[in-house]
Amino acid sequence: MLRSLAIPARAIASRSVMVRNVVGFEDFFGKKPGGNNKRPTEDPKKPNKGTGGSGGSKPPDFQMNTPTIMLTAAATYMLWKATAPPENSRELTWQSFRSQLMDKGMVDRLDVLNRSRVRVHLRPDAGSLGVSPNTVFYFSIGSVDSFEHNLEEAQNQLGIPSDERIPVAYRDEVSLLNTLLHFAPTLLIIGVLFYMTKRGPGGAQGGIFGVGKSKAKMFNQETDVKISFKDVAGADEAKEEIMEFVKFLKNPAMYERLGATIPKGAILSGPPGTGKTLLAKATAGEAGVPFFSVSGSEFVEMFVGVGPSRVRDLFATAKKNAPCIIFVDEIDAIGKARGKGGQMGGNDERESTLNQLLVEMDGFDSNEHVVVLAGTNRPDVLDPALMRPGRFDRHISIDRPDISGRAQIFRVHLKPIKTSEDVEKLSKKLAALTPGFAGADIHNVCNEAALIAARYHKDEVTTSDFEQAIERVIAGLEKKSRVLSPEEKKTVAYHEAGHAVAGWYLQYADPLLKVSIIPRGTAALGYAQYLPKDQYLFSTKQLADRMCMTLGGRVSEQIFFDTITTGASDDLQKVTKIAYAQVTAYGMNSKVGPLSFHDPSQEQQFQKPYSEQTGALIDEEARKIVSAAYERTVELLSGKKDEVEKVANLLLEKEVLTREDMENLLGKRPFKEVNSVYDEYVRPKRIEAPPPFPEEKGENDVN
């Protein structure tokens, strides 16, 4: 599928290949916190806070004391003595018993044990025959009947009178070892249940398996967290608000003297990768107070009542360690609006957990100095009771960084990269080449560049490595194994040339940065990369130009090949979304009027918020908008057929064209570009030759 990297309006739901809806910053390379991160000295009058309780602290190790060691050793010795065979015992066979003992008249009596073994008792005068009378002999028998028959036959052969025959007694003896082994499974289960019950906080409160204990982890700022606020870039406003919480916890008297109280909590919201968790890590590194981190999904288990129990345990531990900070990541796992989270039922456990969280947050005393931070990607689905002041007093939105923010993030990530490039200039250039990138994407670009340089055994990372890494992140891995036929390659070239030429001659289209016909990713046979500026408002003319540029590939195929292919499906999806957004969300259609039917909270509703007649009108008007853009694009490219052919032929020759190549072919764009980001950050500035030095005049020179 041919994919164009045109950047649609930010408010429009469409996503281009280049600008993904992931913004902000993510994990940065850790650095040691500053020197002012020491924990305050504990007050000896206060109870020991330590790492006790459940919280996120590690469970205390089992310590062996002297009485425990002695008791264990004594029990082990007694068990061994009870189960070990006597030292003076000796095993025999029937033949040995007959020849060594019975034939010599040393046997006093016999005991048949459990109908399987025979114990031999010797006569007191057996010592005179060289055998210790204290020795106990044993031998095994197959059956009692066989033993009795053999014994009677042996005594008959020895001529022993009937009144002097060896007495035989039958006994049933129980082995202590066998008894313990018989009851071992039951005893083991009882022991495990007893241990698990004692392990829970307050006995039964922790649950029989400890599932009611909070799984929050308590971070040690000196060992666990190595990120500080200086490692956070691209979100200065959010960082400033978070730092205020840290300042309050470190120096509450500065605020309390004016009558201020610390906010109970703050919601960090924004698209994935904007740095919500990173800000929390930096807060943990800078706060100098205990920091508990837990995921919203960790409150939910298969057992009923576990979620509320873990919430209670978490806040009980936080109170013991106050002042402290609790960070709940992905709070929307338990904080969804009640009645909306699961339309098919089964919400009781999640709602019970949410209710317990509401009670715990609202029941806090402000003087306890416990702050709750939470991160979410979907603030619109959270329960209003959770978002109200008194629980989460501040709502901190972290949006994607602009070009200056991206440059700051690149500077952070370029520090560990080995390169001889000017970091300041390189960061600005890369920021201009990555519009809409999140901090996670920026970190990925820097890492990919280092991997590419290492793949070719380079000594340092160069600018070309970063450019390849950006293409890798934007359009996917280059598919060298995907060989296109000459006809397909020509179609792709004219398709991408149509995009490039249409955008070149449309005033409000984004400037072209690069166009390629090298297959990448899973479906893209070619792509065009543009350089949009940071813009927040779009007019109907601007949207129309973007639609025409997006349709340029499809129109080019129709003009030059008199046919269409499936390669424009992604372009058609983008155009359709823009058209419907103008009609249903932005009120830009005269027939439908200034109405907006877009409600993000009602995305999963089964009924449309308008009638069937209105729906048919919306479809008709959206089709008219797309048709008008298509006809305009046909008219534009029909008049620029020579330019399209030039670009397509050069694409077939070089496979990749840059903006300089386009300017050499078509000249500069016929529109004045004010404050061009490309000219400022990307285009290499020409160094003019310095003026010549003035010639030295001799003594005879005339003025």
XYZ file of C-alpha atoms in Angstrom:
703
model
C 0.000 0.000 0.000
C 1.306 3.416 -0.873
C 1.372 5.666 2.107
C 1.729 9.414 2.172
C 3.139 11.186 5.160
C 0.948 14.233 4.920
C 0.244 15.628 8.350
C -3.510 16.260 8.777
C -5.037 18.715 11.178
C -4.159 17.962 14.754
C -7.757 17.935 15.826
C -8.690 15.523 13.041
C -8.864 11.881 13.962
C -6.712 10.740 11.044
C -3.166 9.655 11.703
C -0.459 9.993 9.117
C 2.478 7.681 8.837
C 4.893 10.331 9.930
C 3.119 12.084 12.751
C 1.808 9.572 15.185
C -0.530 10.434 18.003
C 2.212 9.720 20.518
C 3.694 12.801 22.002
C 5.878 13.976 24.828
C 8.901 12.271 26.316
C 9.673 8.964 27.905
C 12.555 7.375 29.811
C 15.722 9.393 29.779
C 19.151 8.168 30.701
C 19.421 8.146 34.429
C 21.625 10.550 36.298
C 22.531 10.842 39.896
C 20.220 13.102 41.824
C 21.475 16.334 43.182
C 23.090 16.693 46.514
C 19.996 17.975 48.272
C 18.147 14.685 48.142
C 18.932 13.424 51.635
C 16.006 12.247 53.653
C 15.159 14.376 56.637
C 16.298 13.094 59.989
C 13.599 11.144 61.759
C 12.174 12.500 64.954
C 13.051 10.093 67.779
C 9.703 10.851 69.405
C 7.787 9.618 66.404
C 7.124 5.916 65.984
C 9.443 4.047 63.735
C 8.293 4.519 60.145
C 11.072 2.683 58.385
C 9.920 0.312 55.747
C 7.440 -1.508 57.900
C 3.879 -2.179 56.988
C 2.882 -3.379 53.617
C 3.287 -0.461 51.271
C 5.966 -1.103 48.737
C 8.656 -2.013 51.247
C 10.177 -5.446 51.024
C 8.807 -7.991 53.516
C 11.095 -8.422 56.528
C 13.479 -11.340 56.338
C 12.955 -14.235 58.761
C 15.657 -13.920 61.430
C 16.887 -17.037 63.251
C 17.599 -16.420 66.958
C 19.392 -18.728 69.408
C 16.293 -20.343 71.008
C 14.903 -21.125 67.569
C 18.159 -22.765 66.493
C 18.370 -24.866 69.683
C 14.738 -25.957 69.453
C 15.112 -26.934 65.806
C 18.272 -28.916 66.525
C 16.655 -30.764 69.448
C 13.577 -31.664 67.422
C 15.736 -32.919 64.573
C 17.823 -35.104 66.926
C 14.764 -36.594 68.607
C 13.195 -37.394 65.256
C 16.398 -39.059 64.095
C 16.680 -41.102 67.272
C 13.077 -42.220 66.983
C 13.347 -43.307 63.374
C 16.942 -44.559 63.111
C 17.526 -48.322 63.629
C 19.435 -49.421 66.792
C 23.207 -49.583 66.582
C 23.345 -53.235 67.805
C 20.917 -54.528 65.177
C 21.995 -56.833 62.364
C 20.226 -58.162 59.297
C 20.370 -61.851 58.420
C 18.983 -64.253 55.874
C 17.139 -67.472 56.762
C 20.163 -69.538 55.839
C 22.488 -67.411 58.031
C 19.997 -67.586 60.892
C 19.848 -71.367 60.573
C 23.578 -72.015 60.355
C 24.953 -69.333 62.703
C 22.340 -69.192 65.449
C 19.719 -71.924 65.409
C 21.993 -74.889 64.738
C 24.270 -73.741 67.605
C 21.371 -73.483 70.061
C 21.736 -69.755 70.741
C 18.125 -68.714 69.985
C 15.991 -67.926 72.995
C 12.763 -66.733 71.309
C 11.442 -65.175 68.079
C 9.134 -62.180 67.481
C 7.274 -61.906 64.183
C 6.812 -58.164 63.492
C 3.936 -57.036 61.289
C 3.950 -60.516 59.631
C 6.969 -59.505 57.518
C 10.069 -59.479 59.740
C 11.412 -61.683 62.521
C 13.369 -60.399 65.505
C 15.745 -62.921 67.109
C 16.433 -62.883 70.853
C 19.563 -64.801 71.935
C 20.040 -66.880 75.055
C 21.976 -65.263 77.939
C 24.844 -67.759 77.531
C 25.332 -66.865 73.852
C 28.376 -64.782 74.801
C 30.384 -67.914 75.513
C 29.929 -68.889 71.900
C 31.442 -65.641 70.592
C 28.234 -63.664 69.981
C 27.163 -60.657 72.046
C 23.861 -61.424 73.759
C 22.809 -57.750 73.360
C 22.879 -57.974 69.587
C 19.437 -58.078 67.995
C 19.160 -59.991 64.734
C 16.484 -59.522 62.101
C 15.527 -61.378 58.970
C 12.669 -60.970 56.535
C 10.063 -63.573 55.679
C 7.846 -63.972 52.651
C 4.797 -65.248 54.513
C 3.947 -66.491 57.989
C 2.896 -69.938 56.770
C 6.181 -70.468 54.971
C 8.141 -69.266 58.021
C 6.279 -71.613 60.393
C 6.781 -74.558 58.052
C 10.527 -73.912 57.697
C 10.957 -73.400 61.449
C 9.137 -76.625 62.325
C 11.094 -78.572 59.743
C 14.429 -77.188 61.051
C 13.589 -78.085 64.651
C 12.572 -81.596 63.601
C 15.904 -82.021 61.837
C 17.749 -80.845 64.964
C 15.722 -83.254 67.116
C 14.466 -80.595 69.493
C 11.790 -81.959 71.823
C 8.358 -80.398 71.615
C 8.552 -78.936 75.123
C 11.888 -77.193 74.323
C 10.942 -75.736 70.997
C 11.639 -72.034 70.274
C 8.647 -69.893 71.288
C 7.276 -67.571 68.599
C 5.310 -64.365 69.376
C 3.417 -62.243 66.873
C 3.506 -58.461 67.307
C 2.223 -55.423 65.366
C 4.541 -52.435 65.802
C 3.891 -48.924 64.365
C 6.856 -46.959 62.911
C 6.987 -43.295 63.878
C 8.550 -42.419 60.519
C 5.815 -44.166 58.566
C 3.183 -42.430 60.654
C 4.705 -39.016 59.985
C 4.949 -39.737 56.270
C 1.322 -40.822 56.269
C 0.156 -37.526 57.764
C 2.777 -35.336 56.035
C 0.469 -33.885 53.307
C -2.156 -32.883 55.860
C 0.422 -31.364 58.194
C 2.039 -29.498 55.294
C -1.266 -27.943 54.202
C -2.081 -26.905 57.764
C 1.371 -25.344 58.141
C 1.116 -23.398 54.884
C -2.330 -22.068 55.773
C -1.120 -21.058 59.223
C 1.906 -19.254 57.759
C -0.144 -17.434 55.131
C -2.705 -16.339 57.705
C -0.017 -14.943 59.992
C 1.688 -13.270 57.049
C -1.263 -10.959 56.309
C -1.396 -7.568 58.064
C -3.361 -8.018 61.259
C -3.979 -11.691 60.548
C -7.112 -12.138 58.499
C -7.005 -8.606 57.074
C -4.256 -9.578 54.654
C -6.249 -12.450 53.231
C -5.457 -16.098 53.563
C -2.859 -15.846 50.773
C -1.807 -12.244 51.421
C -3.746 -11.045 48.376
C -5.183 -8.161 50.366
C -1.770 -6.575 50.837
C -0.884 -3.651 48.641
C 1.670 -4.347 45.916
C 2.952 -0.791 45.909
C 6.719 -0.535 45.795
C 8.513 1.877 48.073
C 11.444 3.486 46.266
C 14.721 4.253 47.928
C 15.814 7.599 46.518
C 19.493 6.805 47.040
C 19.526 3.441 45.257
C 16.337 2.823 43.251
C 15.742 6.199 41.592
C 18.500 7.886 39.596
C 16.361 10.376 37.658
C 15.942 14.005 38.625
C 14.069 16.959 37.184
C 17.095 18.028 35.149
C 16.633 14.821 33.129
C 13.094 15.890 32.189
C 12.786 18.053 29.075
C 10.023 19.211 26.800
C 7.341 19.750 29.462
C 8.404 22.765 31.458
C 4.902 23.719 32.641
C 4.071 20.254 33.949
C 7.482 19.972 35.583
C 6.980 23.287 37.346
C 3.653 22.193 38.830
C 5.050 18.860 39.985
C 8.061 20.587 41.539
C 5.665 22.653 43.634
C 4.454 19.477 45.333
C 8.039 18.547 46.122
C 8.743 21.997 47.537
C 5.691 21.780 49.762
C 6.730 18.414 51.172
C 10.278 19.620 51.756
C 9.331 22.992 53.246
C 5.636 23.039 54.230
C 6.089 25.957 56.622
C 6.636 28.371 53.711
C 3.086 27.679 52.482
C 1.342 27.042 55.778
C 2.340 30.428 57.184
C 0.094 31.984 54.522
C -2.783 29.638 55.291
C -2.239 27.382 52.281
C -2.734 23.639 52.389
C -1.098 21.128 50.110
C -3.253 19.838 47.228
C -4.353 16.291 47.922
C -3.502 15.013 44.470
C -2.797 15.676 40.822
C -3.800 13.875 37.624
C -1.118 13.652 34.927
C -2.924 13.172 31.635
C -1.733 12.998 28.074
C -1.175 10.632 25.161
C 1.136 7.636 25.615
C 4.797 8.490 25.870
C 4.409 12.063 27.052
C 6.451 11.448 30.173
C 3.890 10.961 32.924
C 5.772 8.075 34.477
C 9.082 9.854 33.910
C 7.837 12.875 35.846
C 6.807 10.554 38.654
C 10.274 8.964 38.678
C 11.887 12.389 38.789
C 9.581 13.320 41.646
C 10.677 10.211 43.517
C 14.303 11.170 42.976
C 13.866 14.774 44.083
C 11.253 14.596 46.815
C 13.417 13.371 49.654
C 10.361 11.638 51.150
C 9.036 8.073 50.811
C 7.621 7.404 47.358
C 5.148 4.585 46.694
C 4.476 3.448 43.131
C 1.651 1.115 42.098
C -0.229 0.302 38.894
C -3.983 0.663 38.735
C -4.366 -2.898 37.491
C -2.620 -4.266 40.602
C -5.690 -3.479 42.694
C -7.796 -5.971 40.735
C -7.568 -9.722 41.306
C -9.793 -12.750 40.851
C -10.770 -12.697 44.540
C -13.700 -10.547 45.615
C -12.788 -7.755 48.010
C -9.076 -7.757 47.225
C -9.115 -4.327 45.535
C -10.607 -2.379 48.465
C -8.342 -4.250 50.872
C -5.237 -3.253 48.913
C -6.382 0.365 48.763
C -6.837 0.420 52.546
C -3.463 -1.196 53.086
C -1.710 1.247 50.738
C -3.109 4.329 52.423
C -2.525 2.923 55.902
C 1.138 2.462 55.022
C 1.276 5.948 53.502
C -0.060 7.476 56.718
C 2.656 5.717 58.703
C 5.330 7.106 56.367
C 3.945 10.644 55.963
C 5.055 12.943 54.485
C 5.139 10.806 51.351
C 3.948 10.553 47.741
C 1.763 7.854 46.183
C 1.875 7.417 42.402
C -0.877 5.341 40.753
C -0.014 4.625 37.123
C -2.838 3.959 34.634
C -5.501 4.862 37.165
C -8.214 4.445 34.530
C -7.997 0.681 35.224
C -10.000 1.308 38.417
C -11.149 4.909 38.012
C -13.576 4.624 35.096
C -16.908 6.333 35.530
C -19.319 4.050 37.363
C -21.928 2.587 35.077
C -19.805 3.124 31.951
C -16.843 0.829 32.408
C -18.431 -2.452 31.346
C -21.728 -2.423 29.537
C -22.125 -6.183 29.922
C -21.960 -6.136 33.728
C -19.362 -7.480 36.139
C -18.238 -4.086 37.433
C -18.914 -4.604 41.124
C -15.336 -5.368 42.131
C -13.867 -2.435 40.183
C -16.512 -0.063 41.493
C -15.905 -1.242 45.058
C -12.210 -0.520 44.593
C -13.016 2.933 43.215
C -15.381 3.662 46.101
C -12.701 2.705 48.606
C -10.203 4.952 46.807
C -12.662 7.860 46.931
C -13.215 7.355 50.647
C -9.504 7.090 51.431
C -8.593 10.223 49.480
C -11.447 12.277 50.866
C -10.784 11.062 54.390
C -7.232 12.364 54.475
C -6.270 15.054 56.890
C -4.342 17.774 55.068
C -1.819 17.943 57.884
C -0.705 14.390 57.143
C 1.184 15.599 54.057
C 0.323 12.680 51.769
C 0.148 13.516 48.056
C -1.458 11.240 45.471
C -0.260 11.502 41.862
C -1.947 9.527 39.097
C -1.261 9.033 35.410
C -3.742 8.213 32.673
C -4.103 8.345 28.909
C -7.889 8.691 29.086
C -8.955 11.445 31.501
C -12.331 11.638 29.748
C -13.405 8.208 31.056
C -12.568 8.865 34.720
C -15.312 9.188 37.294
C -16.270 12.820 38.049
C -16.159 12.101 41.777
C -12.509 11.138 41.405
C -11.633 14.273 39.456
C -13.258 16.801 41.756
C -11.236 19.172 43.966
C -10.540 17.624 47.314
C -9.308 14.440 45.710
C -7.342 15.398 42.626
C -7.110 19.159 42.965
C -4.876 19.682 39.950
C -5.207 18.363 36.426
C -1.842 18.546 34.672
C -2.038 17.978 30.924
C 1.179 16.953 29.191
C 0.878 17.602 25.464
C 3.321 16.653 22.754
C 6.375 18.914 22.626
C 6.826 21.602 20.015
C 10.019 21.973 18.020
C 11.901 23.655 20.862
C 10.756 20.967 23.286
C 11.899 18.241 20.921
C 15.272 19.934 20.625
C 15.599 19.889 24.420
C 14.707 16.202 24.526
C 17.222 15.414 21.787
C 19.932 17.220 23.755
C 19.206 14.978 26.734
C 19.335 11.794 24.675
C 22.383 12.831 22.651
C 24.596 13.134 25.737
C 25.563 9.445 25.900
C 25.798 9.133 22.092
C 29.342 9.209 20.723
C 29.348 11.751 17.912
C 31.556 14.575 16.685
C 28.579 16.616 15.458
C 27.662 19.881 17.125
C 25.015 18.695 19.594
C 23.199 22.040 19.615
C 22.837 22.198 15.833
C 22.147 18.489 15.511
C 19.373 18.581 18.101
C 17.656 21.476 16.306
C 17.890 19.724 12.956
C 16.549 16.448 14.298
C 13.746 18.286 16.103
C 12.660 19.830 12.809
C 12.752 16.440 11.088
C 10.573 14.750 13.710
C 7.317 16.719 14.054
C 4.852 15.089 16.418
C 7.411 12.707 17.882
C 7.073 11.669 21.497
C 9.969 11.425 23.879
C 9.766 7.648 23.515
C 10.126 8.037 19.753
C 13.036 10.449 20.193
C 14.773 8.027 22.510
C 14.156 5.291 19.960
C 15.627 7.434 17.160
C 18.845 8.056 19.098
C 19.157 4.397 20.002
C 18.461 3.247 16.434
C 21.085 5.674 15.122
C 23.684 4.203 17.469
C 22.683 0.681 16.416
C 22.978 1.574 12.730
C 26.434 3.064 13.277
C 27.532 -0.027 15.197
C 26.166 -2.267 12.436
C 28.600 -0.699 9.962
C 31.479 -0.693 12.482
C 31.717 3.085 12.637
C 33.708 4.878 15.299
C 30.981 7.475 15.899
C 27.367 8.250 15.029
C 26.913 10.646 12.111
C 24.024 12.740 10.819
C 23.219 10.176 8.127
C 22.737 7.543 10.832
C 20.176 9.745 12.568
C 18.346 10.347 9.279
C 18.193 6.609 8.615
C 16.933 6.066 12.143
C 14.151 8.629 11.631
C 13.069 6.849 8.453
C 13.181 3.552 10.336
C 10.866 4.888 13.051
C 8.525 6.695 10.644
C 8.057 4.234 7.807
C 9.437 0.982 9.161
C 12.293 -1.263 8.191
C 13.564 -1.100 4.628
C 12.393 -4.214 2.783
C 15.323 -5.103 0.541
C 13.821 -8.515 -0.118
C 10.613 -7.014 -1.526
C 11.474 -6.669 -5.221
C 8.883 -4.807 -7.285
C 8.286 -5.492 -10.944
C 9.173 -2.641 -13.352
C 5.471 -1.860 -13.845
C 4.785 -1.687 -10.098
C 7.881 0.411 -9.478
C 6.796 2.864 -12.174
C 3.299 3.072 -10.674
C 4.738 3.766 -7.229
C 7.048 6.448 -8.652
C 4.197 8.303 -10.373
C 2.020 7.922 -7.285
C 4.613 9.534 -5.014
C 5.428 12.142 -7.664
C 1.741 13.096 -7.681
C 1.860 13.684 -3.927
C 5.048 15.712 -4.182
C 3.980 17.946 -7.090
C 0.485 18.555 -5.682
C 1.929 19.632 -2.354
C 4.571 21.764 -4.089
C 1.980 23.958 -5.829
C -0.606 24.183 -3.010
C -0.128 27.118 -0.671
C -1.292 25.522 2.563
C 0.219 22.093 2.007
C 3.146 21.135 4.192
C 6.586 21.568 2.617
C 8.036 18.383 1.189
C 11.075 17.035 2.976
C 11.744 13.706 1.270
C 10.029 11.312 -1.110
C 11.045 7.676 -1.571
C 9.926 4.616 -3.518
C 11.886 2.143 -1.384
C 9.457 -0.389 0.169
C 9.321 -0.095 3.951
C 7.314 -1.609 6.751
C 4.530 -4.091 6.233
C 2.546 -2.324 3.511
C 4.220 0.906 2.402
C 5.699 0.621 -1.090
C 6.707 4.283 -1.002
C 6.254 7.315 1.162
C 6.492 11.077 1.154
C 7.733 12.906 4.219
C 6.612 16.456 4.923
C 7.693 19.129 7.337
C 4.618 20.598 9.019
C 4.860 23.552 11.306
C 3.393 23.554 14.774
C -0.138 24.738 14.080
C -3.228 24.537 16.271
C -5.994 26.058 14.101
C -6.941 25.116 10.545
C -9.260 26.859 8.100
C -11.374 25.269 5.372
C -8.818 26.347 2.748
C -5.990 24.721 4.634
C -7.930 21.485 5.033
C -8.865 21.552 1.334
C -5.204 21.891 0.304
C -4.245 18.993 2.557
C -6.969 16.835 1.022
C -5.775 17.673 -2.491
C -2.191 16.819 -1.597
C -3.331 13.509 -0.103
C -5.300 12.668 -3.262
C -2.363 13.550 -5.534
C -1.119 9.959 -5.748
C -4.487 8.526 -6.787
C -5.032 11.285 -9.364
C -1.540 10.808 -10.816
C -2.229 7.115 -11.402
C -5.468 7.962 -13.185
C -3.864 10.610 -15.425
C -0.774 8.672 -16.527
C -2.037 5.075 -16.529
C -5.767 5.604 -17.062
C -6.397 3.177 -14.211
C -6.321 3.065 -10.430
C -4.709 0.633 -7.993
C -5.220 -0.412 -4.394
C -2.209 1.600 -3.260
C -4.237 4.686 -2.360
C -6.438 3.093 0.314
C -4.575 4.791 3.157
C -4.884 8.165 1.405
C -8.623 7.683 0.934
C -9.083 6.875 4.616
C -7.369 10.111 5.617
C -9.412 12.194 3.193
C -12.665 10.588 4.327
C -11.907 11.329 7.975
C -11.095 14.959 7.197
C -14.338 15.360 5.219
C -16.529 13.823 7.902
C -14.771 15.854 10.598
C -15.618 19.071 8.747
C -19.295 18.090 8.577
C -19.887 16.392 11.944
C -17.332 17.954 14.296
C -16.254 21.405 13.096
C -19.514 22.770 11.678
C -17.856 23.697 8.369
C -20.771 22.636 6.144
C -23.528 25.068 5.196
C -26.296 22.474 4.801
C -25.695 20.559 8.024
C -25.014 23.833 9.782
C -22.923 24.764 12.821
C -23.541 21.473 14.601
C -21.112 19.068 16.224
C -22.027 15.437 16.781
C -18.621 14.366 18.037
C -18.618 13.247 21.685
C -15.487 11.338 22.770
C -17.280 9.912 25.817
C -19.941 8.313 23.599
C -17.631 6.462 21.221
C -19.104 3.044 22.008
C -22.754 4.014 21.784
C -25.005 1.952 19.550
C -27.260 4.779 18.378
C -26.226 7.829 16.400
C -27.053 11.218 17.959
C -28.956 12.236 14.812
C -31.751 10.961 12.608
C -31.452 8.818 9.499
C -32.216 11.828 7.298
C -29.404 13.800 8.928
C -27.071 10.822 8.523
C -27.867 10.628 4.818
C -27.254 14.372 4.504
C -23.893 14.030 6.279
C -22.850 11.237 3.908
C -23.879 13.303 0.891
C -22.030 16.436 2.013
C -18.870 14.496 2.901
C -18.948 12.898 -0.537
C -19.298 16.347 -2.139
C -16.263 17.653 -0.223
C -14.100 14.724 -1.307
C -15.333 14.940 -4.912
C -14.559 18.663 -5.074
C -11.038 18.048 -3.749
C -10.545 15.230 -6.255
C -11.635 17.369 -9.231
C -9.386 20.192 -8.069
C -6.436 17.802 -7.849
C -7.143 16.448 -11.346
C -7.148 19.981 -12.726
C -3.902 20.835 -10.922
C -1.908 17.767 -11.985
C -3.265 17.835 -15.536
C -1.633 21.237 -15.927
C 1.592 20.000 -14.282
C 2.065 16.738 -16.212
C 5.591 17.644 -17.263
C 6.604 18.339 -13.669
C 5.120 15.048 -12.487
C 7.022 13.146 -15.189
C 10.300 14.850 -14.250
C 9.899 13.937 -10.600
C 8.809 10.367 -11.402
C 11.731 9.750 -13.770
C 14.238 11.084 -11.254
C 12.618 8.922 -8.571
C 13.033 5.853 -10.747
C 16.689 6.773 -11.153
C 17.603 7.743 -7.570
C 14.740 6.131 -5.555
C 14.994 8.918 -2.958
C 14.554 12.664 -3.557
C 15.194 15.456 -1.103
C 13.902 18.997 -1.034
C 17.028 20.219 -2.806
C 16.315 17.813 -5.676
C 12.762 19.153 -5.942
C 14.014 22.743 -6.039
C 16.487 21.858 -8.782
C 13.683 20.279 -10.839
C 10.756 22.614 -10.175
C 12.343 25.710 -8.703
C 11.318 27.155 -5.368
C 7.718 26.966 -4.273
C 5.622 29.827 -5.708
C 4.572 30.903 -2.217
C 6.427 32.966 0.306
C 7.305 30.830 3.306
C 7.509 32.897 6.459
C 9.738 31.628 9.257
C 10.463 28.391 7.449
C 11.562 25.749 9.905
C 13.444 24.021 7.109
C 15.498 27.080 6.270
C 16.241 27.718 9.941
C 17.060 24.224 11.196
C 17.515 21.834 8.278
C 18.996 23.553 5.258
C 22.773 23.801 5.572
C 23.671 27.441 5.745
C 26.117 28.652 3.175
C 29.262 30.161 4.546
C 30.131 33.261 2.598
C 33.762 34.110 1.949
C 35.096 36.875 4.185
C 35.903 40.207 2.538
C 39.507 40.606 1.343
C 41.983 42.288 3.621
C 42.882 45.895 2.647
C 46.110 46.126 0.762
C 48.995 47.780 2.573
C 49.990 51.052 0.992
C 53.616 51.853 0.356
C 55.359 55.133 1.006
C 54.990 56.243 -2.632
C 51.265 55.366 -2.899
C 49.052 58.329 -3.753
C 45.927 58.785 -1.607
